[in-house]
C-alpha positions as CSV (number, residue, x, y, z in Angstrom):
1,X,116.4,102.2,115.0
2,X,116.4,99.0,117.5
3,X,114.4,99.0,120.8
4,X,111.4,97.3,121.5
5,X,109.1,95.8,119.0
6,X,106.0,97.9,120.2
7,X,107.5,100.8,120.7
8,X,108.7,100.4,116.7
9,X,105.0,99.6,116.1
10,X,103.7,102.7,117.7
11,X,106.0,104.5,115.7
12,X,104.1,103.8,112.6
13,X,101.0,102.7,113.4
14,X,99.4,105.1,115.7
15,X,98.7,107.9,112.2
16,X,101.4,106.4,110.2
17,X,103.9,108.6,112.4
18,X,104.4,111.1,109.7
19,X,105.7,112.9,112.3
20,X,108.5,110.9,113.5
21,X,110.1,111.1,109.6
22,X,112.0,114.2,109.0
23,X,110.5,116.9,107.2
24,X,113.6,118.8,105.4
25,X,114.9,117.3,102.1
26,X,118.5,117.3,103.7
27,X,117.6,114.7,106.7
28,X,115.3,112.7,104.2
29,X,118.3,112.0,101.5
30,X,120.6,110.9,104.7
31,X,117.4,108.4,106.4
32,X,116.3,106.9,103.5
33,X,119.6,105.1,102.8
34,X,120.1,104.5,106.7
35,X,117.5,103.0,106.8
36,X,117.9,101.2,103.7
37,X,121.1,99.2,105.1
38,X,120.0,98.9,108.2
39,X,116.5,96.6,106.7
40,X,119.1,94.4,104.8
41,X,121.8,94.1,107.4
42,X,119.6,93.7,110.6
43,X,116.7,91.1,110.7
44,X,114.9,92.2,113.9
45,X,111.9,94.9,113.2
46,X,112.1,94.8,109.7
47,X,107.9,95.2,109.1
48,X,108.8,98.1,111.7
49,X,112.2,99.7,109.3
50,X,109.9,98.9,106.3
51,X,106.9,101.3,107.1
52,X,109.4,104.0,108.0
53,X,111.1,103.4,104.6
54,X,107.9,103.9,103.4
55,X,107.2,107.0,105.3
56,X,110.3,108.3,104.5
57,X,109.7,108.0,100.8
58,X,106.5,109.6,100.4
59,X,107.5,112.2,102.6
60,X,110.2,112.9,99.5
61,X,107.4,112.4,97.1
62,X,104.9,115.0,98.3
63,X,108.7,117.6,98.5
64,X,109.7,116.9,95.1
65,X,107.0,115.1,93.2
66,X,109.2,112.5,91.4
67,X,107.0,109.2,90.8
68,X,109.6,107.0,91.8
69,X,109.5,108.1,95.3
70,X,105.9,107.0,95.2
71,X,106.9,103.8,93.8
72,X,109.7,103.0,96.4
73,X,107.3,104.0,99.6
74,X,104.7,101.6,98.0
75,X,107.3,98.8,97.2
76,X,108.4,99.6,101.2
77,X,104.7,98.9,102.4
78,X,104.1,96.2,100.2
79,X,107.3,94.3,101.9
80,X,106.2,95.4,105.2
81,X,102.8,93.7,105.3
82,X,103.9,90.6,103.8
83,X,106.3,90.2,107.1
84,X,103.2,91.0,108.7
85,X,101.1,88.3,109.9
86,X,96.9,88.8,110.0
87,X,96.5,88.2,113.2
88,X,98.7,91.3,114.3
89,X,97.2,94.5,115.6
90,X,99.1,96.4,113.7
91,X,98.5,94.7,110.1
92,X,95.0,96.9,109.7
93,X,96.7,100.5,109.6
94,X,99.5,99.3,107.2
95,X,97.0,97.8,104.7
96,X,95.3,101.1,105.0
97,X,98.8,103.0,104.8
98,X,99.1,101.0,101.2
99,X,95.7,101.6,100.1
100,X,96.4,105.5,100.7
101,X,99.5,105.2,98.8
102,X,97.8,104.0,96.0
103,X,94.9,105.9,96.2
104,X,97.4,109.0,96.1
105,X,99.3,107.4,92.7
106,X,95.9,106.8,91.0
107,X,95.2,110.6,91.8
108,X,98.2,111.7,89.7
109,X,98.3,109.0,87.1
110,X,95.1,107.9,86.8
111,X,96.0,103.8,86.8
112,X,92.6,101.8,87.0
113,X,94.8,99.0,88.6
114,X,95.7,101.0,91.3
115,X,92.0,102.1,92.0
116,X,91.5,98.4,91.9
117,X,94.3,97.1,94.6
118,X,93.3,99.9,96.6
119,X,89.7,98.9,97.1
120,X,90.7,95.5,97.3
121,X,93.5,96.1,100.1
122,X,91.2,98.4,102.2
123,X,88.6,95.4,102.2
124,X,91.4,93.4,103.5
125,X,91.6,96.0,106.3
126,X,87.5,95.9,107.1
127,X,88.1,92.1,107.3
128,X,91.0,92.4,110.0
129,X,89.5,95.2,111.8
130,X,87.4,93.8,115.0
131,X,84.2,94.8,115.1
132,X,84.4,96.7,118.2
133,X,87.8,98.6,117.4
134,X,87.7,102.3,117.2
135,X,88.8,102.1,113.3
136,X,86.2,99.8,112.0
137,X,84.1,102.4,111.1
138,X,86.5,105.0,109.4
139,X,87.5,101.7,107.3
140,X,84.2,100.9,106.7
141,X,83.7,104.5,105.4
142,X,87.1,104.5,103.1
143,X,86.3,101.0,101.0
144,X,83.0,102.6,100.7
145,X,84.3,105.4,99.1
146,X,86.7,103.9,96.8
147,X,83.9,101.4,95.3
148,X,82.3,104.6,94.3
149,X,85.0,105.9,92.7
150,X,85.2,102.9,90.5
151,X,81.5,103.5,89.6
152,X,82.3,106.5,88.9
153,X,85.4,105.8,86.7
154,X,83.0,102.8,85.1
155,X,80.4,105.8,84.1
156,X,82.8,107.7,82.5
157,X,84.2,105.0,80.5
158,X,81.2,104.1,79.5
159,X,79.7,107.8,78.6
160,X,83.4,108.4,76.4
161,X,82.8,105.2,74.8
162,X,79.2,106.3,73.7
163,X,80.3,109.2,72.1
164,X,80.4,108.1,68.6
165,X,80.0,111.3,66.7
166,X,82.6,113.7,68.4
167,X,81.8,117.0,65.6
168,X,78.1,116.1,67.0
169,X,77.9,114.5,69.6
170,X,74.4,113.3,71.6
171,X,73.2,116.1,73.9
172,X,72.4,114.1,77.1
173,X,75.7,112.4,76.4
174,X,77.5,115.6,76.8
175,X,75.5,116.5,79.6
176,X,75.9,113.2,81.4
177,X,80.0,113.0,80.6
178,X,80.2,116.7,82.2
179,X,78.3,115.7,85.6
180,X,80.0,112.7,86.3
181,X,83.8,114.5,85.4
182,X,82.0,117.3,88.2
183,X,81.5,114.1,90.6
184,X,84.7,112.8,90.4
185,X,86.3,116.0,90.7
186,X,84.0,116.6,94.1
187,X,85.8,113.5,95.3
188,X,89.3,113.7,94.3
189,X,89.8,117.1,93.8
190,X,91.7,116.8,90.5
191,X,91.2,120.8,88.5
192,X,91.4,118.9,85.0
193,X,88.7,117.0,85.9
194,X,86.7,120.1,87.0
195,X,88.4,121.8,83.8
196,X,86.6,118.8,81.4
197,X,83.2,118.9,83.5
198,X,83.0,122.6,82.2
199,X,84.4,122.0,78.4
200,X,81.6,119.6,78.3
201,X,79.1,121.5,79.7
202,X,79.8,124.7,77.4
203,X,80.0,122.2,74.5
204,X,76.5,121.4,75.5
205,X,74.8,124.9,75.9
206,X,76.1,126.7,73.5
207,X,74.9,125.7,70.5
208,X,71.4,124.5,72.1
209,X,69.1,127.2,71.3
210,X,66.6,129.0,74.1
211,X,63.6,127.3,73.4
212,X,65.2,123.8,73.1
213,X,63.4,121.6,76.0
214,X,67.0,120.8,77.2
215,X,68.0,124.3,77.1
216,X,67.1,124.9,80.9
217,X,69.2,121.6,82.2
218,X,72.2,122.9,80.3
219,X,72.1,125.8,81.7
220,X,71.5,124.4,85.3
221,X,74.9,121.9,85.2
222,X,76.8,125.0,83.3
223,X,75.8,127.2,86.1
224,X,76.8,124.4,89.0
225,X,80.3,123.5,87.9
226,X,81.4,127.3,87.2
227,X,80.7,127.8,91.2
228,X,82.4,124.9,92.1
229,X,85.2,126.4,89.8
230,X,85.0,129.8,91.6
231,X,84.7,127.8,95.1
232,X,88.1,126.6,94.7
233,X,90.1,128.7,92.3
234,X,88.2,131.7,93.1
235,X,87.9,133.7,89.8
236,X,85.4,135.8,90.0
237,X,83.9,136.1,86.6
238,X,82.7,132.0,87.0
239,X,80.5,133.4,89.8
240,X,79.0,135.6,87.8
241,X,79.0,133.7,85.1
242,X,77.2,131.0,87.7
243,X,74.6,133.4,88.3
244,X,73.4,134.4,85.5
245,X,73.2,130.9,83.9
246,X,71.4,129.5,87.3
247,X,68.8,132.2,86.9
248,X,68.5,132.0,83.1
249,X,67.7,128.2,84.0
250,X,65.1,129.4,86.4
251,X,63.5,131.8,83.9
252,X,63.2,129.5,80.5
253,X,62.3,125.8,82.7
254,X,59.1,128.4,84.1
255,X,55.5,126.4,82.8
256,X,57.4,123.6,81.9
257,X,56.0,120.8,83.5
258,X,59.4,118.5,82.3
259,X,61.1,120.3,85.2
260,X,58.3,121.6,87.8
261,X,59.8,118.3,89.9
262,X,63.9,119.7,89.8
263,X,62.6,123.8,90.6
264,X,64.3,122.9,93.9
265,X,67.3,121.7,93.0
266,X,67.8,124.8,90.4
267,X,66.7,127.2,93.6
268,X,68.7,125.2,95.9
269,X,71.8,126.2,93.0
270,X,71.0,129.8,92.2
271,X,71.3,130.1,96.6
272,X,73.9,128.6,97.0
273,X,76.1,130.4,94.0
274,X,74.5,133.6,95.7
275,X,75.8,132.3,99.0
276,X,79.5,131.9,98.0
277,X,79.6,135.1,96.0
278,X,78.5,136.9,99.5
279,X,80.9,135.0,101.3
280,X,83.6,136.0,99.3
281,X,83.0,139.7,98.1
282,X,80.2,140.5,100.4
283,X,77.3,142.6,99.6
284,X,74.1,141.9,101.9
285,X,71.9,141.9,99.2
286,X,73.6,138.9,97.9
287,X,73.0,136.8,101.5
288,X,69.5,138.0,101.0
289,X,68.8,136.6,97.6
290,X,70.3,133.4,98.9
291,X,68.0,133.1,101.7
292,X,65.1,133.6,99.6
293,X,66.0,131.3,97.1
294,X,66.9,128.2,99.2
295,X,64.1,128.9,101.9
296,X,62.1,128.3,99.1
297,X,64.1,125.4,97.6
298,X,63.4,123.7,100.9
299,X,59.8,124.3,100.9
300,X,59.2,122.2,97.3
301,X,61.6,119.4,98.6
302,X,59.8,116.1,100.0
303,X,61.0,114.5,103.5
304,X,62.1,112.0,101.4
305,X,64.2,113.3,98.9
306,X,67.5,112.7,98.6
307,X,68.2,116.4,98.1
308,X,67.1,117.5,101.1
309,X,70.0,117.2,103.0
310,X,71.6,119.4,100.6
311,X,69.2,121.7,100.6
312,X,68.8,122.1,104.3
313,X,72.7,122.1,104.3
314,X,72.8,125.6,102.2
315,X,70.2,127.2,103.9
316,X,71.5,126.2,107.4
317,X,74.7,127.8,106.2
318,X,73.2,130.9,105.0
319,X,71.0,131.0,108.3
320,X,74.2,131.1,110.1
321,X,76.1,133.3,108.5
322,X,72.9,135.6,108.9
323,X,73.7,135.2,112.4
324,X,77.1,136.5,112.0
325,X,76.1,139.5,110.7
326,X,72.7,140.5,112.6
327,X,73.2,138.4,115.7
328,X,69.3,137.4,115.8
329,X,69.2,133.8,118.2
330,X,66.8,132.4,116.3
331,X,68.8,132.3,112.9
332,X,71.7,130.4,115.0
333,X,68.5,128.1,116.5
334,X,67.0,127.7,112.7
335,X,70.7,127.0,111.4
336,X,71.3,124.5,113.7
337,X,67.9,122.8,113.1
338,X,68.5,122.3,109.9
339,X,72.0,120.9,109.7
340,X,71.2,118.7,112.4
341,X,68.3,116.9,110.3
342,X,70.5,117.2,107.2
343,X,73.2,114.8,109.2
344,X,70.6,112.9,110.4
345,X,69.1,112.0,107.0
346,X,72.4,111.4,105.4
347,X,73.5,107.3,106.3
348,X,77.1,106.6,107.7
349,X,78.9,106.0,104.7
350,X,77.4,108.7,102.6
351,X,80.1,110.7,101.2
352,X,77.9,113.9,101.9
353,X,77.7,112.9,105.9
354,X,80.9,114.4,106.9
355,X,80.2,117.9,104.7
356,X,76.6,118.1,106.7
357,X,78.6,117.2,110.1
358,X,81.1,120.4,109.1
359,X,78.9,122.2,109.0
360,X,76.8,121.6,112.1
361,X,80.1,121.6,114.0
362,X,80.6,125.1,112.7
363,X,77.4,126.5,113.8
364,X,77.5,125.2,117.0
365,X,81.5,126.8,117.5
366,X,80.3,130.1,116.3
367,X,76.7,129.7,119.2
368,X,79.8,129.0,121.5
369,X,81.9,131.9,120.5
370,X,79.2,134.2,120.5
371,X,76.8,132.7,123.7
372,X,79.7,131.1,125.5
373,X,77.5,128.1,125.8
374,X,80.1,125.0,126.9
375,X,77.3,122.6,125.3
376,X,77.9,124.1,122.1
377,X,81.1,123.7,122.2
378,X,81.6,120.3,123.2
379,X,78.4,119.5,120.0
380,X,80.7,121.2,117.8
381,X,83.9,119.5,118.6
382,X,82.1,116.2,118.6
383,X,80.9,116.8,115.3
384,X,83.6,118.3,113.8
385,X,85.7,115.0,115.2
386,X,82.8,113.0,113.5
387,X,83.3,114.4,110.1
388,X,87.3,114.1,110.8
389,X,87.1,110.8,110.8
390,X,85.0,110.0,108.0
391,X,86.4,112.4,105.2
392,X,88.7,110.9,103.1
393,X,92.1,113.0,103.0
394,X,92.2,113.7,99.0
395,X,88.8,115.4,99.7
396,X,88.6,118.9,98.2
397,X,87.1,119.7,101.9
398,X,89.5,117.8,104.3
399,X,92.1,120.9,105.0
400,X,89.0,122.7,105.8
401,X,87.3,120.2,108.2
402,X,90.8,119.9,109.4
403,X,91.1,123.6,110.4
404,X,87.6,123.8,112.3
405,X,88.1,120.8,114.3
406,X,91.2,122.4,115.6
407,X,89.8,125.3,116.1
408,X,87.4,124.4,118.3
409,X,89.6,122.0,120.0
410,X,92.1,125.3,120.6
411,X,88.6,126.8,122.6
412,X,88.3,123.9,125.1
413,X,92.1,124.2,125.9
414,X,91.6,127.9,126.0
415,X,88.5,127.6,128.3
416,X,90.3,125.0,130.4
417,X,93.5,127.2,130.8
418,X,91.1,130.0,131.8
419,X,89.2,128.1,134.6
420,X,92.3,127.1,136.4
């Protein structure tokens, strides 16, 4: 493993070189204690050996899933930065290689402590990272996150700890306990937590009767989790379910002034449940219903609301996939109208930003692919690249992002191979 001290560096610091540690289980269980030996027996490059170690063990970890692999690639990291000094290029992208790693343990255990070091390594990482360095941002983006992950965890603790009376337990409680499991799930991407977001929702509607003033919000949040159930595990009897709550909530919160000021956000929900069930199983008169419903979400919603990205999100989606199916221009020009202003109102170091910047890249791919526009191409790429970088990688939505941005990346090579 000698040679040059950069070249070493490059090795692991340029995306933590994943791909320079061997993927088979075979070549892993011969490295790891290669290059366990040769970090005791040879002094030079041992930050260098260290980060492969690391590598090398969390590569085993995400094969066979035994904790201590986990354990021994953070150990590995944790010895590598401490050779490292702060004034080294390099000591940046191996903090944030640590804070992933613990980021990734907390996923699967759940350890508050590791939540903790994590945000507190990653801040070390914004603190070393120049202000005019090409990371600073993405860094930026990360601590961000994780300190609202810890608000997160800090609501939930605090909702399960208010829950005095588990045989009867306070409505809004429920309520509240079931959202904020939905949240966290929306940002870690852990089905239990999804799984518990649901429990408590049902726990919550079921026994409130239809004329209850609550009745309507219960059936909203039991409505929004089932389709971000049937989003991911794709059963369809949650999007039906979905349905038929959203509209139910639609139907009872009519003439009730309590919730004139959230009809949006329920129209915005019974679209965009309408939207995924087309996308999956088809059926136009699905897309239509979806169209109707968020066009008219978007109407109610302020400038200034802070659902209106989402809600020009959905209908820019459904706009575009209009567009796919009818080929009218001015549903791709609408579409892309509306995502545009729904990245534009969403700050850098929103969570949301990157999901609005998705899908703006994909619109403009699909203008390319069916216009041949070059504009549209190089919009979607840089958008798709934008969102790249500022998605965390446990987000439910990363492999996704991931998949547009290269294929749009695959069309420029394809144009450029063509035009030669």
């Amino acid at each position: 493993v000698g040679g040059g001290e950069d070249k070493a560096k490059d090795k692991v610091d340029g995306d933590k070189a994943k791909e320079k540690v061997p993927c088979c289980i075979a070549s892993l269980e011969s490295v790891i204690p290669f290059m366990q030996k040769s970090i005791e027996t040879t002094p030079d490059d041992r930050d260098s050996r260290l980060m492969i170690l690391g590598d090398a063990f969390e590569a085993r970890f995400l094969r066979l899933s035994q904790p201590a692999d986990m354990d021994s690639a953070i150990s590995s990291y944790e010895r590598a930065i401490d050779l490292t000094p702060d004034n080294h290029s390099a000591k940046p992208s191996r903090l944030v290689t640590l804070g992933d790693a613990l980021r990734s343990r907390f996923k699967r255990s759940g350890n508050i402590e590791d939540l903790d070091r994590a945000t507190s390594i990653y801040q070390n990482a914004v603190d070393l990272t120049p202000n005019d360095h090409s990371t600073k941002l993405s860094h930026l983006n990360i601590l961000a996150e994780m300190e609202r992950l810890k608000d997160i965890d800090s609501a939930l603790s605090n909702l399960l700890g208010s829950i005095e009376s588990p045989d009867k337990p306070d409505l809004d409680l429920v309520i509240s306990t079931g959202m904020t499991y939905q949240v966290r799930f929306e940002r870690l991407g852990k089905p239990e937590d999804l799984d518990k977001a649901i429990s408590n929702l049902k726990q919550a509607d079921d026994p409130t009767p239809n004329d209850h003033m609550k009745k309507p919000l219960c059936q909203y949040s039991l409505g929004d989790a089932l389709r971000v159930r049937f989003e991911h595990m794709g059963n369809r009897q949650d999007v039906d379910t979905s349905i038929m709550r959203l509209r139910d909530s639609l139907k009872l919160s009519k003439g009730h002034d309590l919730y004139e000021p959230y009809k949006s956000t329920f129209l915005n929900g019974l679209g965009r449940a309408l939207l995924i069930l087309f996308e999956r199983h088809g059926g136009p008169e699905n897309l239509v219903d979806a169209i109707s419903n968020l066009e008219e979400a978007v109407k109610l919603t302020p400038y200034n609301h802070p659902r209106r990205p989402h809600h020009l999100h959905n209908l820019g989606n459904a706009l575009r996939m209009r567009f796919e199916r009818l080929h009218k221009p001015e549903d791709l020009k609408q579409s892309i109208l509306y995502l545009h202003e729904a990245s534009e109102l969403t700050p850098n170091g929103h969570s949301d930003r990157p999901i609005h910047l998705n899908g703006l890249g994909v619109a403009h791919l699909v203008g390319f692919e069916r216009q041949g526009s070059p504009l549209d191409l190089e919009r979607a790429i840089s958008s798709l690249q934008e969102a790249d970088a500022l998605m965390l990688d446990i987000h439910p939505s990363k492999s996704i992002v991931l998949h547009n941005r290269k294929k749009a990346l695959r069309a420029r090579s394809s144009v450029s191979a063509d035009s030669k």
